[in-house]
mmCIF file of C-alpha atoms in Angstrom:
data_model
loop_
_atom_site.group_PDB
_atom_site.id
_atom_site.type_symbol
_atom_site.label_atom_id
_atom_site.label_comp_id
_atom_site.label_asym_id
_atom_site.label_seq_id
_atom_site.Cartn_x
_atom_site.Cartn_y
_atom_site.Cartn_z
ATOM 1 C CA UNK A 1 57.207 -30.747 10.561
ATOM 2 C CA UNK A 2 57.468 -32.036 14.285
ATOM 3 C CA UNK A 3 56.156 -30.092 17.237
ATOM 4 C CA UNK A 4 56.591 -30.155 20.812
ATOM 5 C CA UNK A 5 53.128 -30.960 22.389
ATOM 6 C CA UNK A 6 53.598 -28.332 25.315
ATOM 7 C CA UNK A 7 53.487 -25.187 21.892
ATOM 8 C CA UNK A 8 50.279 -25.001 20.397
ATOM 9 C CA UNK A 9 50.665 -21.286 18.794
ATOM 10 C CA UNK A 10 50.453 -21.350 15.018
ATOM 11 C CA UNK A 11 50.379 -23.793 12.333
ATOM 12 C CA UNK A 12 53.743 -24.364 10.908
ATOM 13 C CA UNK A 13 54.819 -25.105 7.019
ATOM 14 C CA UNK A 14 57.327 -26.849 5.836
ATOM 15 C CA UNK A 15 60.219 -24.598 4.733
ATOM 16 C CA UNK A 16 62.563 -25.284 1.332
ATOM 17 C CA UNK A 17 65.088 -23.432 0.954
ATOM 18 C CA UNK A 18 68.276 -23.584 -0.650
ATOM 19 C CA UNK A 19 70.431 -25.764 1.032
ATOM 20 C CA UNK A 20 74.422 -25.416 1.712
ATOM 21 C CA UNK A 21 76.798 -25.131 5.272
ATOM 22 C CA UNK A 22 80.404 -25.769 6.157
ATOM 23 C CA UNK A 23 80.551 -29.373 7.729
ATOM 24 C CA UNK A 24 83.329 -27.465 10.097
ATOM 25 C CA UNK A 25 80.278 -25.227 11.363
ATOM 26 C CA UNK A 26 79.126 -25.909 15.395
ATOM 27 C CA UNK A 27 75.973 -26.284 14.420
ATOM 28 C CA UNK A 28 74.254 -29.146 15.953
ATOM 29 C CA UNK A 29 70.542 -30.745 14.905
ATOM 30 C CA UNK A 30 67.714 -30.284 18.005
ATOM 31 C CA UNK A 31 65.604 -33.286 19.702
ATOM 32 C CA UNK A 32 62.878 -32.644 18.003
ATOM 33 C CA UNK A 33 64.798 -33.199 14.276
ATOM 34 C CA UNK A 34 63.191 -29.779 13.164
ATOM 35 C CA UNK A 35 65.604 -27.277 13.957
ATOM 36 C CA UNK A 36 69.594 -27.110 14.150
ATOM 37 C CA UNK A 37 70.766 -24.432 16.453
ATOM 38 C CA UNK A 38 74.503 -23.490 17.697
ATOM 39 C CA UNK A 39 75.320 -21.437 20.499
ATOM 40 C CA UNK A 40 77.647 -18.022 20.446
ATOM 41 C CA UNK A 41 76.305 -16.590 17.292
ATOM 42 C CA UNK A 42 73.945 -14.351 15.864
ATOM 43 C CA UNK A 43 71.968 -14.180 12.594
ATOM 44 C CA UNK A 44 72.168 -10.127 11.028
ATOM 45 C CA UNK A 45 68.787 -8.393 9.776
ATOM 46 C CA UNK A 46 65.650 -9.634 8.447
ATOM 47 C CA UNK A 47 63.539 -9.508 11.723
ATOM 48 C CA UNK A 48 59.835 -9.608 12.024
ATOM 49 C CA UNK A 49 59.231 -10.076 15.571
ATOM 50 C CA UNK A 50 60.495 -9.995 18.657
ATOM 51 C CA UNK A 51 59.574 -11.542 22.023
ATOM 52 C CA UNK A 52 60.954 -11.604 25.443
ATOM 53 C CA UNK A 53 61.650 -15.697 26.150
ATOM 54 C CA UNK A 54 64.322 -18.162 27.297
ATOM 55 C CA UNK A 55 66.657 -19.775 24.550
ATOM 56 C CA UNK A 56 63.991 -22.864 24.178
ATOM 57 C CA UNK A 57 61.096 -21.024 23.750
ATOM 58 C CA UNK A 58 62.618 -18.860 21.247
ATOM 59 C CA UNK A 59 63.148 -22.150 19.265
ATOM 60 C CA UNK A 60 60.054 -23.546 20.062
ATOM 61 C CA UNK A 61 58.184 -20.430 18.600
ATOM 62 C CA UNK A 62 59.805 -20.103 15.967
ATOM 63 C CA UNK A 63 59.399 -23.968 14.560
ATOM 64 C CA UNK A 64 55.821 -22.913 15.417
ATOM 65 C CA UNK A 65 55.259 -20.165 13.021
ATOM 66 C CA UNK A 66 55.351 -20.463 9.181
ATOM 67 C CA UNK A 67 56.581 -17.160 8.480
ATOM 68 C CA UNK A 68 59.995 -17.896 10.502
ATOM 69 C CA UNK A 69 63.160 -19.423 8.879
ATOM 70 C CA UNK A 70 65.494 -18.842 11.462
ATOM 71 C CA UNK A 71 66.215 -16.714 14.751
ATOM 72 C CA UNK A 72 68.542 -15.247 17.300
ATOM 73 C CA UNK A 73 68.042 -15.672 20.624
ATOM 74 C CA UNK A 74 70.154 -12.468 23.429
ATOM 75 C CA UNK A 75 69.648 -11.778 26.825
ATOM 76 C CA UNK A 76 66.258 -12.792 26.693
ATOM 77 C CA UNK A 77 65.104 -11.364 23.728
ATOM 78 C CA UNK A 78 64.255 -13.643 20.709
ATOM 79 C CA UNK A 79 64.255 -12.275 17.584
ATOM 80 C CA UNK A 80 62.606 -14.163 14.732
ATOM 81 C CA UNK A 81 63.685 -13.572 11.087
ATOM 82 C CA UNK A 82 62.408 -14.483 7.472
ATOM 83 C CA UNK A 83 64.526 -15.274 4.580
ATOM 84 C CA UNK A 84 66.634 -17.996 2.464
ATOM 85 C CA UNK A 85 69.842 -16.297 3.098
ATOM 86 C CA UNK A 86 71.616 -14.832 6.057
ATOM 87 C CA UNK A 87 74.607 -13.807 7.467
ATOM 88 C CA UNK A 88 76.076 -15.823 11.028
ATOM 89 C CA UNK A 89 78.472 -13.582 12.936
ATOM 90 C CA UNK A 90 80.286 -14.782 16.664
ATOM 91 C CA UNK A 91 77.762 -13.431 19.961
ATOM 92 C CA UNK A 92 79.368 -14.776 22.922
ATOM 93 C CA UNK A 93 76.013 -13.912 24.663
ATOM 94 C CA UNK A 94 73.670 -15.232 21.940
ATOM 95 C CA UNK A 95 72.168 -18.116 20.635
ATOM 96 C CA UNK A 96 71.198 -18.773 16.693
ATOM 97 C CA UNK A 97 69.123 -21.471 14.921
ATOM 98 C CA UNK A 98 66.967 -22.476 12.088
ATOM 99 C CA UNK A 99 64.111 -24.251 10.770
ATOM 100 C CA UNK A 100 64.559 -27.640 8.191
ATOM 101 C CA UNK A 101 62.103 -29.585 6.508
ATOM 102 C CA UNK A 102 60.444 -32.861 7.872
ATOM 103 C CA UNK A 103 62.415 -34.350 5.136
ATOM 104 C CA UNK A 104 66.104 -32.799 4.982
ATOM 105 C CA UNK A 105 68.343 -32.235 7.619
ATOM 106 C CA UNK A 106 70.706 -29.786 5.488
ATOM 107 C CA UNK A 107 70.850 -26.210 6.839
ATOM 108 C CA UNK A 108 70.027 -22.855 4.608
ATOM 109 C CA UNK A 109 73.056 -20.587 2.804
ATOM 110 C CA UNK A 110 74.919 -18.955 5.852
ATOM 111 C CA UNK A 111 77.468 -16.371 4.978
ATOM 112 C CA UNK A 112 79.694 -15.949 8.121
ATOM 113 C CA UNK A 113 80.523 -12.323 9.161
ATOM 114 C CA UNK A 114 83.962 -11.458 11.023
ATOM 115 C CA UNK A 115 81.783 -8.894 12.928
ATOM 116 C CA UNK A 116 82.161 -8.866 16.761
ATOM 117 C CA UNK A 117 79.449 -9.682 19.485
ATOM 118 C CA UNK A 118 76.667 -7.859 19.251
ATOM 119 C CA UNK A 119 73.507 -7.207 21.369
ATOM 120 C CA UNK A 120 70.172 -6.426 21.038
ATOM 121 C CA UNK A 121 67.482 -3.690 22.681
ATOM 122 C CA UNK A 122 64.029 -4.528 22.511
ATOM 123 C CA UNK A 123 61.367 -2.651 24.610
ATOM 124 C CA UNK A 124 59.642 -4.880 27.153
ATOM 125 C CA UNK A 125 56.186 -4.842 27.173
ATOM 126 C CA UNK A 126 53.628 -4.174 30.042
ATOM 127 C CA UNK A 127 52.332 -6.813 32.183
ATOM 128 C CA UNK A 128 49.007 -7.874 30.699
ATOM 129 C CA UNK A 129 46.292 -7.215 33.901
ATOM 130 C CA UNK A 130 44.263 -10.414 32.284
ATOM 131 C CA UNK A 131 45.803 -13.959 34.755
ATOM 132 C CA UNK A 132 45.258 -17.221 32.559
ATOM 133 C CA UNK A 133 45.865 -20.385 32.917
ATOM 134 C CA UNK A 134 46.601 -23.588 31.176
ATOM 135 C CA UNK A 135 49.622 -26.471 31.069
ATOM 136 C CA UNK A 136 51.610 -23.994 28.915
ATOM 137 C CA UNK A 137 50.486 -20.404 29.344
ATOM 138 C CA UNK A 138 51.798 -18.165 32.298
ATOM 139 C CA UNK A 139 50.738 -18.747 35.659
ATOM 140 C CA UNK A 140 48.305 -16.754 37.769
ATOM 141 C CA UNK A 141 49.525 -13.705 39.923
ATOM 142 C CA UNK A 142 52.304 -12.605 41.790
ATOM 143 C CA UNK A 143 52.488 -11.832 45.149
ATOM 144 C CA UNK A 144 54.959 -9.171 46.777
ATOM 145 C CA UNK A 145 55.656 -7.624 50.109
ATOM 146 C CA UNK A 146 57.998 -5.592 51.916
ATOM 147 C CA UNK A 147 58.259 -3.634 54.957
ATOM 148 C CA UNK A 148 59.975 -0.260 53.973
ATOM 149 C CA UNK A 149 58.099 -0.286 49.964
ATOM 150 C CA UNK A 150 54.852 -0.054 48.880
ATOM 151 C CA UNK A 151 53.345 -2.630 46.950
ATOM 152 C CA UNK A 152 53.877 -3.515 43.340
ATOM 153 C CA UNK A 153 50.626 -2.857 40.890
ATOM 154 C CA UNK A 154 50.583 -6.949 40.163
ATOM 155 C CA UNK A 155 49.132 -8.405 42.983
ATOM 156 C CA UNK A 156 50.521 -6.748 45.606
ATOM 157 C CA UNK A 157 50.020 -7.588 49.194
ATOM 158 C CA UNK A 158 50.632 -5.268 52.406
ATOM 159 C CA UNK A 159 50.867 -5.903 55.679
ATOM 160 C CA UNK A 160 47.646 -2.521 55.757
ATOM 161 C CA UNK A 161 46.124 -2.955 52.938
ATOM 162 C CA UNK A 162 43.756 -5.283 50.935
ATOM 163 C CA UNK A 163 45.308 -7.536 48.194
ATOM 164 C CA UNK A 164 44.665 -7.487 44.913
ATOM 165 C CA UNK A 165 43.293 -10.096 42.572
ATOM 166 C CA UNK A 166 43.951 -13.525 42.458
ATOM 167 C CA UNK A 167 43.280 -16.305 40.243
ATOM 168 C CA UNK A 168 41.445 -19.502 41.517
ATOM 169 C CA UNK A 169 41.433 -22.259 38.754
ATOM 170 C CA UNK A 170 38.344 -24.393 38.475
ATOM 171 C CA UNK A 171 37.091 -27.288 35.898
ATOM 172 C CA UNK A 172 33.967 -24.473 35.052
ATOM 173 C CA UNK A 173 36.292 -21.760 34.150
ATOM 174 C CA UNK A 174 40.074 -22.001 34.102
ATOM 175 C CA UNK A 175 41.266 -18.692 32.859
ATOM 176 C CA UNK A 176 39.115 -16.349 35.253
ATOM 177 C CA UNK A 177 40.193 -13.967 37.846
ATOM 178 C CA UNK A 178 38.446 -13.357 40.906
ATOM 179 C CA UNK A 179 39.444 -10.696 43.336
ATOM 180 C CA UNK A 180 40.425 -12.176 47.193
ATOM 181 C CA UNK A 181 38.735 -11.255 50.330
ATOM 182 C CA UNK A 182 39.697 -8.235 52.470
ATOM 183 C CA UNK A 183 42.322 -8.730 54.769
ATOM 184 C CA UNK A 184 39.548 -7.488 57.484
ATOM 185 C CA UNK A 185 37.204 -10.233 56.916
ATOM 186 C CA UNK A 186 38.618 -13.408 55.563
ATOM 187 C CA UNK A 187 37.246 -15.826 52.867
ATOM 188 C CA UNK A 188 35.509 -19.076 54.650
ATOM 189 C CA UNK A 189 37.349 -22.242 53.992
ATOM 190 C CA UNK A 190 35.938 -23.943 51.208
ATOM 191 C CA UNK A 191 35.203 -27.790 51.357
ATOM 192 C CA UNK A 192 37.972 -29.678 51.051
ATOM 193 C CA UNK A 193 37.621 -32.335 47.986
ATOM 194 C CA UNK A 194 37.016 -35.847 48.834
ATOM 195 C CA UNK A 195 39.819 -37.575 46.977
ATOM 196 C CA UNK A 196 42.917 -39.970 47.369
ATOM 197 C CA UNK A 197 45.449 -38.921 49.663
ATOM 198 C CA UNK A 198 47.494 -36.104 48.497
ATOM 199 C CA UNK A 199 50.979 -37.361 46.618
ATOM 200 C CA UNK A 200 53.980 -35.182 47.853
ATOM 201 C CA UNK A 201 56.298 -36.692 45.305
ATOM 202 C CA UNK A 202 60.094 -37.328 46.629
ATOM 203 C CA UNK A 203 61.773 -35.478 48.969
ATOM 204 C CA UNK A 204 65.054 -32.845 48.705
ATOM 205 C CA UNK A 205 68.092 -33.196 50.718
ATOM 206 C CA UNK A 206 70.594 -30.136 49.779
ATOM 207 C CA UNK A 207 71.861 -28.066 52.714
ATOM 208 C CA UNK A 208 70.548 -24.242 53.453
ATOM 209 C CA UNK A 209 70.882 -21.608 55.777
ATOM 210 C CA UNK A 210 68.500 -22.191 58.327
ATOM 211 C CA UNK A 211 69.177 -24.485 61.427
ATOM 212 C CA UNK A 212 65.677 -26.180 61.120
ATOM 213 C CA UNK A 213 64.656 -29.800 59.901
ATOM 214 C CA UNK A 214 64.378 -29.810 56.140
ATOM 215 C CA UNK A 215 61.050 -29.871 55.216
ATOM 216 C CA UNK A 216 59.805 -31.755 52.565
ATOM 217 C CA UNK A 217 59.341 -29.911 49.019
ATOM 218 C CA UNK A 218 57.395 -32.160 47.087
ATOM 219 C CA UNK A 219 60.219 -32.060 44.988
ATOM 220 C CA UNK A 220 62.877 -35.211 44.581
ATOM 221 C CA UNK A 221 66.695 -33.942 44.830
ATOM 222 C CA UNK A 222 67.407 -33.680 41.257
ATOM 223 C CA UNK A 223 64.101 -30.990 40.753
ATOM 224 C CA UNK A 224 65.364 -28.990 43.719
ATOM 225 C CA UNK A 225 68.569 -28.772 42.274
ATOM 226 C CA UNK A 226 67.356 -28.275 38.434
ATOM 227 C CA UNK A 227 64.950 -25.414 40.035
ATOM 228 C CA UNK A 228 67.542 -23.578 42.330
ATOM 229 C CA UNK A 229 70.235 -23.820 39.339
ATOM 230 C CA UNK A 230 67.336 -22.248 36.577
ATOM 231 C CA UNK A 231 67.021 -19.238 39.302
ATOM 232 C CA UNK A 232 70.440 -18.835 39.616
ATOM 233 C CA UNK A 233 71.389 -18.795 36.138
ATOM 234 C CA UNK A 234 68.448 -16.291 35.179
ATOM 235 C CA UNK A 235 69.733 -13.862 38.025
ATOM 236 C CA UNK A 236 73.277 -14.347 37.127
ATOM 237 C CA UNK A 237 72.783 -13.508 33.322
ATOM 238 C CA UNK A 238 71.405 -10.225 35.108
ATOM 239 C CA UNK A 239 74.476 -9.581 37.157
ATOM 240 C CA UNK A 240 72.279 -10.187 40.374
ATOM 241 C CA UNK A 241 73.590 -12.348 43.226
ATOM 242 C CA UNK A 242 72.839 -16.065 43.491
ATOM 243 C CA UNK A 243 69.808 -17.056 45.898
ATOM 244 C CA UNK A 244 70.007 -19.829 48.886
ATOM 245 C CA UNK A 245 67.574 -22.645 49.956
ATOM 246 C CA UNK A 246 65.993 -21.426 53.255
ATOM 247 C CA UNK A 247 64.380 -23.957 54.779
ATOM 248 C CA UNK A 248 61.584 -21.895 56.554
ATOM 249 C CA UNK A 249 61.356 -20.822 53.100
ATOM 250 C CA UNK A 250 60.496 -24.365 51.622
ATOM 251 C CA UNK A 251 58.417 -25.145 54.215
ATOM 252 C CA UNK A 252 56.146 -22.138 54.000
ATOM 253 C CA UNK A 253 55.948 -23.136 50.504
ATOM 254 C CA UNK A 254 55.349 -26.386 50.956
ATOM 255 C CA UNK A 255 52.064 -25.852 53.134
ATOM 256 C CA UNK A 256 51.094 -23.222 51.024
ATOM 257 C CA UNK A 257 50.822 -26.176 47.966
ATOM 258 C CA UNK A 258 49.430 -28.262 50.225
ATOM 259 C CA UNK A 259 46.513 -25.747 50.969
ATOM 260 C CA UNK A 260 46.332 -24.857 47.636
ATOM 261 C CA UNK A 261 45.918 -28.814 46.006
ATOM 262 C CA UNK A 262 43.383 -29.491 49.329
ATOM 263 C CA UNK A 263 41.067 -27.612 47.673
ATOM 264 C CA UNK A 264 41.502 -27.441 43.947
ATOM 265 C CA UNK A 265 42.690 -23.414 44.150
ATOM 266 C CA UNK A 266 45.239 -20.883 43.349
ATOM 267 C CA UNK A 267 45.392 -17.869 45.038
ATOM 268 C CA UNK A 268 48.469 -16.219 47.057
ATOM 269 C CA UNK A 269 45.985 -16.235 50.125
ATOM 270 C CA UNK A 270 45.463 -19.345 52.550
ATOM 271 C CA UNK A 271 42.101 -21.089 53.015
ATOM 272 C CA UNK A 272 41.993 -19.824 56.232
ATOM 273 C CA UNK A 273 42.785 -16.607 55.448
ATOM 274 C CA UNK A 274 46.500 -16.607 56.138
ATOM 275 C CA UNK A 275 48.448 -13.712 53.882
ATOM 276 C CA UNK A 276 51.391 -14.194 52.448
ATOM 277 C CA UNK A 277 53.319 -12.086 55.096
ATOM 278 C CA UNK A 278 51.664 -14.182 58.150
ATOM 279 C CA UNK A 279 52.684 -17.424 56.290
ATOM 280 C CA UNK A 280 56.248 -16.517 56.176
ATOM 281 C CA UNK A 281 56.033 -15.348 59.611
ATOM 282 C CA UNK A 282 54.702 -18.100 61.278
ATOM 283 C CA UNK A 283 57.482 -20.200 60.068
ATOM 284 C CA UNK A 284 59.523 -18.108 62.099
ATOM 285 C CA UNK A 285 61.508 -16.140 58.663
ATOM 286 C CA UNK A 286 61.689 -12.310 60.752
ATOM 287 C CA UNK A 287 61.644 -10.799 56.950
ATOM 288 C CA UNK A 288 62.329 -7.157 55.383
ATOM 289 C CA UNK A 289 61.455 -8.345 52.154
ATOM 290 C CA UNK A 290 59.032 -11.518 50.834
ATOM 291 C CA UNK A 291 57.927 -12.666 47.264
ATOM 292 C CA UNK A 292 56.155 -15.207 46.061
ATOM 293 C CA UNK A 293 55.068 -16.823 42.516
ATOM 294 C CA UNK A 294 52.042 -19.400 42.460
ATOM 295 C CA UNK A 295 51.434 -21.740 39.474
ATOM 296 C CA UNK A 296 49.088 -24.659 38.780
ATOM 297 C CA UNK A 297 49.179 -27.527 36.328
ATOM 298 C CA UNK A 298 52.607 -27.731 35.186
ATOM 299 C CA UNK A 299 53.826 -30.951 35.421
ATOM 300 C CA UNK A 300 58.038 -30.231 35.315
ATOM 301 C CA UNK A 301 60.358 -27.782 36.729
ATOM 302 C CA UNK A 302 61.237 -26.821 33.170
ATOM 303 C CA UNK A 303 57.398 -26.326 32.195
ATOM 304 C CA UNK A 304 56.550 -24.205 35.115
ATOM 305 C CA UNK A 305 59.814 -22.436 34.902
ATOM 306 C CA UNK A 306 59.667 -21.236 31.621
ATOM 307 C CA UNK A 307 55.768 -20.138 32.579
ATOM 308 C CA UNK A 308 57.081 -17.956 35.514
ATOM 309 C CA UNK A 309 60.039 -16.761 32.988
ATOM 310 C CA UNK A 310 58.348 -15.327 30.278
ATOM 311 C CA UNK A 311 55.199 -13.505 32.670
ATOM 312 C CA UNK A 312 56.510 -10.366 33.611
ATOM 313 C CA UNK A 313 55.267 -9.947 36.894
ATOM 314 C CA UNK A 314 57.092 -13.692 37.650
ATOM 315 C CA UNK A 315 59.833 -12.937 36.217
ATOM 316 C CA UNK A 316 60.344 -9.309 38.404
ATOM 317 C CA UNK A 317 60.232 -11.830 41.269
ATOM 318 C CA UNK A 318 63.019 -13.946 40.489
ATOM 319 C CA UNK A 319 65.255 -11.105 39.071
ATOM 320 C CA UNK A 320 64.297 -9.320 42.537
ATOM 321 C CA UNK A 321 67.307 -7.544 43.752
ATOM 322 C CA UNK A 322 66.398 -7.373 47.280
ATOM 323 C CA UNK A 323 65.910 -10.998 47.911
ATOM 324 C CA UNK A 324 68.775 -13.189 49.041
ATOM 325 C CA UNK A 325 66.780 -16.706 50.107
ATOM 326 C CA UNK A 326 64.400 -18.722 47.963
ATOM 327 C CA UNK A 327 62.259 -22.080 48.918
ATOM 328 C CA UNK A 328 59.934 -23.616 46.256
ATOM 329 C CA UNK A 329 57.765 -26.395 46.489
ATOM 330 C CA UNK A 330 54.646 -28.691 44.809
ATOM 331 C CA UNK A 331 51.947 -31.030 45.711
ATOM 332 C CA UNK A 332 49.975 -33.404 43.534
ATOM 333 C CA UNK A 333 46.355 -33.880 43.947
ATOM 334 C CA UNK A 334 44.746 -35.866 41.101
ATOM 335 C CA UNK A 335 41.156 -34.971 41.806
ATOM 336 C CA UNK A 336 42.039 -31.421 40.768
ATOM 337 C CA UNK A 337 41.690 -32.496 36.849
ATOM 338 C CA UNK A 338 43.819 -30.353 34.928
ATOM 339 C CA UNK A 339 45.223 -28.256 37.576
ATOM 340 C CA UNK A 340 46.543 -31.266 38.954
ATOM 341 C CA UNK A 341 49.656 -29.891 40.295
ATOM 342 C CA UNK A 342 50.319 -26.940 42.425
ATOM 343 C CA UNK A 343 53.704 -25.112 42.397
ATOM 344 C CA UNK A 344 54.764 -22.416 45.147
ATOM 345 C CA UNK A 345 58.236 -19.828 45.250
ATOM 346 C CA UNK A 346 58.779 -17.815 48.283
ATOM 347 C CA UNK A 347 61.377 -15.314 47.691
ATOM 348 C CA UNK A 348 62.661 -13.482 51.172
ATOM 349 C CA UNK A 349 65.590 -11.254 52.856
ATOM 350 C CA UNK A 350 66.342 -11.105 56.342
ATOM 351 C CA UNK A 351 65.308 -8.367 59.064
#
């Protein structure tokens, strides 16, 4: 059976089962020629596990595990189901698919219900406290801050108080956490790496709120656009309101990546000590309320959103309520090896 490269979970077998479906049914056959999926519909019973991921994933997942024949994807939740036989009824909010053979293309029996939409309540797990990071898994730590709350238990920073952990990948040891200076006495600036020049790839031209220059992203039009529209649809599923491009946003994240790729790191705190408040600050974004989400070695907007996405501190950031701006940005240093590529989100609301 084909896999996507970017899923390495479990080692799939090919499934036979019975074969037989409607030819009027929307079903429609995926990229990868492993799975046909249809939108609007959910799959009744027979779950094993559940999992809190975008509609992709879900698929993805599932075409990775041999137990799973088929699943339903809802608000977020994936549910992944055994068995030959099923019933299909119409979820305006859901998503349903399942796995073929390497050699057929013919779908499994589907009995269609007349049943209604339906939905699906799945307790969300806690954060994990461990930060890892590879091309696939979830990025390293969030950052938060605000004036009038106190600081979130992941990686919270305050404008009195010491941060919390942060995650510095490194050729030696990729997955490890270390914990970041005091605020009091700052972390020397490490080396910077002799390399190439640093490659801030394309440039973004879409309109935002502030009156400033547009900086430079890192990211061409189409990414900006393809990352702002992700956000958007995420927070809209939610009921939350849509976010804008601040430009003091962008930049701030922009030099943040820059820092970052200069030498090799990932941490929500500066080489030279800056925090994550100061950084905003100095880009002259007077804010009640900042966020940010750091990520290294994704290579696409879709890899490093669906990282962010299904992490649950990430994810808290971009379903943040009290934010109203956003600016995102990466750089590319190649000398970095496998963190090669360093991804920033500010999140922010006005004073």
């Amino acid at each position: 059976m084909p896999h996507h490269a970017s899923f390495v979970l479990i080692a799939a077998g090919a499934v036979t089962a019975v074969c037989i479906m409607p030819t009027t049914a929307g079903f429609q056959l995926s990229s990868s020629g492993s799975m046909i999926w249809e939108n609007n519909c959910s799959f009744s019973g027979n779950d094993y596990r559940s999992l809190m991921a975008i509609r992709n994933v879900c698929g993805n997942v599932c075409d990775s595990d041999s137990q799973c024949t088929h699943w339903t994807w809802n608000l977020d939740i994936c549910l992944l189901k055994t068995g030959a036989q099923f019933v299909k009824s119409v979820n305006w909010t859901a998503s349903c698919g399942y796995i073929v053979s390497s050699n057929e293309k013919a779908p499994y029996q589907v009995q269609t219900s007349a049943e209604g939409p339906a939905s699906a309540k799945v307790s969300k797990r806690d954060p994990s406290p461990t930060v890892a990071l590879s091309r696939t898994a979830a990025p390293s730590s969030t950052a938060a801050l605000s004036r009038t709350a106190a600081p979130s238990s992941t990686a919270a920073l305050s404008r009195t108080a010491a941060p919390s952990s942060t995650a510095a990948p490194s050729p030696a040891a990729p997955t490890s956490a270390v914990p970041s200076p005091s605020l009091s006495r700052p972390a020397p600036a490490p080396s910077p790496v002799p390399s190439r020049p640093l490659s801030l790839v394309g440039t973004q031209s879409s309109e935002s709120n502030s009156a400033q220059a547009l900086p430079n992203s890192g990211l061409s039009a189409a990414e900006m656009s393809e990352m702002l529209s992700r956000i958007n649809a995420y927070r809209t599923q939610q009921g939350l309101s849509a976010l804008n491009i601040d430009n003091r946003l962008v930049a701030a994240s922009a030099r943040h990546s820059r820092d970052q790729a200069n030498h090799c790191r990932m941490t929500h705190e500066s080489s030279n000590g800056m925090t994550l408040g100061s950084r905003i600050a100095a880009q002259g974004y007077d804010f009640e309320t900042v966020t940010e989400n750091v990520a290294a070695g994704q290579q696409t907007v879709e890899d490093v959103m669906t990282s962010w996405w299904n992490s649950p501190g990430h994810r808290a950031n971009l379903l943040n309520r009290d934010v109203r701006n956003v600016g995102f940005a990466k750089v590319v240093n190649n000398n970095c090896g496998s963190y090669d590529t360093y991804w920033t989100q500010d999140f922010g609301r006005l004073d």
